[in-house]
Amino acid sequence: MLYRFQSRATPPFVMLEVNARQLFEILGRAPAPKGVITTDQMPAAIAALEAAMAREGENLHNADAYAVEGHDNEAEKQHVGLRQRATPLLHMLKDSLADGKDVIWEV
């Protein structure tokens, strides 16, 4: 399943369910088929993502608290961290907040 995130302030993007659920957990949101992050909720969402990204940066690679895949030798070489996964949503939230537009998602 894919989640599509969109805002009138930015281009949309699509994310795999497992990765979207990881971000929903960080944001304290239920992984519902549809949802919205209002402009009033965006400062807290931005802070939560930035804090999780900072925590990931403090951890060694194998201690990634938000890892969604195993860490075999090959996975170590190909690891995509939280920073790479969360950056599109973080940019969307920041741009949407600046333009006063909500962010929505749907399956």
XYZ file of N, CA and C in Angstrom:
321
model
N 0.845 -1.172 0.000
C 0.000 0.000 0.000
C 0.892 1.237 0.000
N 0.435 2.262 -0.667
C 1.158 3.522 -0.759
C 0.351 4.641 -0.107
N 1.060 5.545 0.538
C 0.448 6.754 1.082
C 0.867 7.914 0.191
N -0.101 8.744 -0.163
C 0.160 9.941 -0.978
C -0.024 11.159 -0.078
N 1.027 11.945 0.059
C 1.000 13.177 0.841
C 0.893 14.335 -0.134
N 0.021 15.293 0.200
C -0.138 16.444 -0.686
C -0.504 17.701 0.091
N -0.171 18.809 -0.523
C -0.463 20.129 0.010
C -0.583 21.074 -1.173
N -1.342 22.116 -0.998
C -1.442 23.122 -2.066
C -0.178 23.975 -2.151
N 0.719 23.814 -1.198
C 1.942 24.617 -1.185
C 3.129 23.923 -1.841
N 3.035 22.605 -2.063
C 4.180 21.839 -2.565
C 3.711 20.741 -3.510
N 4.644 20.163 -4.269
C 4.279 18.988 -5.065
C 3.993 17.797 -4.139
N 3.151 16.867 -4.561
C 2.860 15.689 -3.741
C 4.010 14.689 -3.796
N 4.001 13.747 -2.871
C 4.931 12.626 -2.935
C 4.250 11.386 -2.388
N 4.801 10.236 -2.754
C 4.249 8.942 -2.374
C 5.271 8.214 -1.513
N 4.759 7.470 -0.520
C 5.640 6.754 0.398
C 5.058 5.365 0.656
N 5.932 4.387 0.766
C 5.500 3.040 1.130
C 4.859 3.045 2.509
N 3.923 2.136 2.711
C 3.184 2.077 3.967
C 4.107 1.930 5.173
N 5.082 1.043 5.109
C 5.956 0.807 6.259
C 6.699 2.081 6.652
N 7.110 2.864 5.681
C 7.813 4.106 5.973
C 6.878 5.194 6.473
N 5.685 5.260 5.903
C 4.690 6.235 6.364
C 4.289 5.934 7.802
N 4.115 4.662 8.138
C 3.753 4.287 9.508
C 4.846 4.716 10.494
N 6.077 4.617 10.077
C 7.200 5.064 10.907
C 7.063 6.555 11.209
N 6.736 7.344 10.210
C 6.577 8.784 10.413
C 5.340 9.102 11.233
N 4.251 8.365 10.991
C 3.040 8.572 11.799
C 3.333 8.309 13.277
N 4.116 7.271 13.561
C 4.479 6.960 14.947
C 5.235 8.124 15.575
N 6.169 8.679 14.854
C 6.948 9.817 15.357
C 6.041 11.010 15.616
N 5.072 11.215 14.729
C 4.153 12.345 14.858
C 3.049 12.095 15.880
N 2.957 10.864 16.373
C 1.899 10.531 17.319
C 0.537 10.450 16.656
N 0.530 10.054 15.392
C -0.713 9.976 14.608
C -1.038 8.518 14.302
N -2.312 8.227 14.195
C -2.750 6.897 13.773
C -2.551 6.778 12.264
N -2.099 5.627 11.790
C -1.900 5.444 10.340
C -3.215 5.194 9.620
N -4.058 6.175 9.602
C -5.379 6.078 8.985
C -5.268 6.159 7.458
N -6.267 5.646 6.739
C -6.251 5.730 5.279
C -6.296 7.168 4.758
N -6.872 8.068 5.553
C -6.909 9.487 5.192
C -6.647 10.299 6.448
N -6.026 11.435 6.265
C -5.790 12.293 7.411
C -5.311 13.666 6.994
N -5.182 14.520 7.981
C -4.764 15.896 7.737
C -3.882 16.359 8.879
N -2.908 17.164 8.541
C -2.113 17.899 9.525
C -2.411 19.363 9.255
N -3.101 19.997 10.177
C -3.489 21.392 9.985
C -2.309 22.305 10.271
N -2.440 23.544 9.847
C -1.364 24.507 10.091
C -1.133 24.706 11.585
N -2.166 24.567 12.394
C -2.003 24.679 13.853
C -1.182 23.525 14.420
N -1.250 22.357 13.792
C -0.537 21.175 14.262
C 0.880 21.080 13.705
N 1.193 21.862 12.703
C 2.479 21.736 12.012
C 3.702 22.057 12.860
N 3.693 23.104 13.698
C 4.900 23.343 14.494
C 5.283 22.144 15.367
N 4.312 21.479 15.980
C 4.603 20.300 16.804
C 5.086 19.145 15.933
N 4.490 18.976 14.751
C 4.901 17.906 13.847
C 6.333 18.130 13.360
N 6.653 19.356 13.001
C 8.005 19.696 12.562
C 9.000 19.425 13.684
N 8.673 19.852 14.891
C 9.562 19.636 16.044
C 9.768 18.150 16.307
N 8.711 17.354 16.199
C 8.823 15.910 16.437
C 9.729 15.255 15.404
N 9.555 15.605 14.135
C 10.413 15.034 13.091
C 11.863 15.453 13.268
N 12.088 16.735 13.546
C 13.462 17.208 13.728
C 14.123 16.556 14.933
N 13.381 16.353 16.012
C 13.935 15.694 17.198
C 14.281 14.242 16.897
N 13.417 13.535 16.182
C 13.692 12.137 15.826
C 14.903 12.045 14.901
N 15.019 12.983 13.976
C 16.164 12.989 13.078
C 17.452 13.275 13.843
N 17.392 14.158 14.821
C 18.569 14.454 15.641
C 18.962 13.235 16.472
N 17.958 12.535 17.032
C 18.258 11.313 17.803
C 18.919 10.271 16.930
N 18.451 10.138 15.693
C 19.052 9.168 14.784
C 20.512 9.528 14.532
N 20.794 10.808 14.390
C 22.158 11.251 14.140
C 23.103 10.962 15.293
N 22.556 10.867 16.503
C 23.369 10.572 17.681
C 23.675 9.094 17.823
N 22.866 8.240 17.183
C 23.018 6.790 17.317
C 23.997 6.251 16.295
N 24.628 5.137 16.663
C 25.390 4.392 15.676
C 24.400 3.772 14.710
N 24.871 3.408 13.560
C 23.995 2.902 12.508
C 23.103 1.757 12.988
N 23.633 0.803 13.696
C 22.831 -0.337 14.147
C 21.896 0.027 15.284
N 22.042 1.173 15.882
C 21.180 1.575 16.985
C 20.074 2.512 16.528
N 19.811 2.543 15.237
C 18.747 3.381 14.681
C 17.415 2.960 15.297
N 16.878 3.774 16.188
C 15.657 3.442 16.912
C 14.446 3.351 15.989
N 14.534 3.931 14.803
C 13.403 3.951 13.882
C 13.610 3.054 12.670
N 14.616 2.192 12.719
C 14.897 1.308 11.586
C 13.706 0.403 11.325
N 13.384 0.218 10.070
C 12.270 -0.652 9.712
C 12.752 -1.906 9.004
N 14.028 -2.020 8.771
C 14.553 -3.227 8.150
C 15.702 -3.762 8.988
N 16.078 -5.001 8.746
C 17.200 -5.602 9.467
C 18.514 -4.967 9.053
N 19.535 -5.274 9.798
C 20.844 -4.682 9.513
C 21.869 -5.767 9.232
N 21.665 -6.496 8.141
C 22.665 -7.453 7.681
C 23.801 -6.663 7.071
N 24.850 -7.348 6.701
C 25.982 -6.649 6.088
C 25.569 -5.889 4.836
N 24.783 -6.529 3.967
C 24.344 -5.850 2.749
C 23.425 -4.677 3.076
N 22.550 -4.849 4.066
C 21.657 -3.761 4.459
C 22.448 -2.591 5.022
N 23.544 -2.888 5.699
C 24.389 -1.812 6.217
C 24.884 -0.926 5.075
N 25.221 -1.536 3.982
C 25.731 -0.781 2.838
C 24.621 0.023 2.163
N 23.392 -0.483 2.203
C 22.274 0.126 1.497
C 21.313 0.881 2.414
N 21.658 1.041 3.659
C 20.747 1.607 4.656
C 20.228 2.989 4.249
N 18.920 3.143 4.338
C 18.276 4.443 4.156
C 17.736 4.830 5.522
N 18.260 5.880 6.082
C 17.905 6.272 7.435
C 16.666 7.140 7.506
N 16.307 7.418 8.720
C 15.136 8.252 8.973
C 15.281 9.623 8.321
N 16.460 10.171 8.346
C 16.669 11.502 7.755
C 16.233 11.525 6.289
N 16.623 10.508 5.519
C 16.247 10.465 4.108
C 14.746 10.238 3.950
N 14.160 9.417 4.811
C 12.738 9.119 4.689
C 11.863 10.285 5.130
N 12.286 11.009 6.145
C 11.458 12.071 6.722
C 11.616 13.414 6.013
N 12.681 13.605 5.284
C 12.951 14.902 4.669
C 11.839 15.398 3.751
N 11.255 14.580 2.882
C 10.170 15.110 2.040
C 8.992 15.636 2.856
N 8.608 14.904 3.894
C 7.492 15.359 4.728
C 7.880 16.602 5.518
N 9.092 16.641 6.022
C 9.546 17.813 6.770
C 9.510 19.063 5.897
N 10.007 18.958 4.672
C 9.973 20.108 3.755
C 8.536 20.500 3.412
N 7.684 19.497 3.208
C 6.288 19.787 2.900
C 5.634 20.525 4.063
N 5.889 20.072 5.280
C 5.305 20.726 6.454
C 5.793 22.168 6.591
N 7.073 22.377 6.419
C 7.629 23.737 6.555
C 7.085 24.672 5.480
N 7.057 24.214 4.240
C 6.548 25.050 3.146
C 5.050 25.305 3.300
N 4.322 24.293 3.732
C 2.880 24.439 3.922
C 2.565 25.389 5.064
N 3.341 25.308 6.135
C 3.153 26.227 7.253
C 3.394 27.662 6.805
N 4.451 27.865 6.028
C 4.767 29.207 5.542
C 3.648 29.763 4.644
N 2.997 28.878 3.887
C 1.922 29.306 2.984
C 0.530 29.194 3.602
N 0.460 28.698 4.836
C -0.840 28.566 5.498
C -1.736 27.501 4.888
N -1.153 26.425 4.394
C -1.907 25.338 3.759
C -1.774 24.053 4.568
N -2.859 23.281 4.670
C -2.837 22.006 5.360
C -2.126 20.949 4.523
N -1.638 19.898 5.200
C -1.072 18.731 4.541
C -2.065 17.588 4.737
N -2.381 16.909 3.659
C -3.282 15.770 3.760
C -2.581 14.523 3.234
N -3.090 13.370 3.665
C -2.593 12.123 3.103
C -3.775 11.210 2.868
N -3.546 10.270 1.938
C -4.548 9.259 1.653
C -3.855 8.042 1.064
N -4.538 6.920 1.187
C -4.019 5.661 0.652
C -4.415 5.567 -0.797
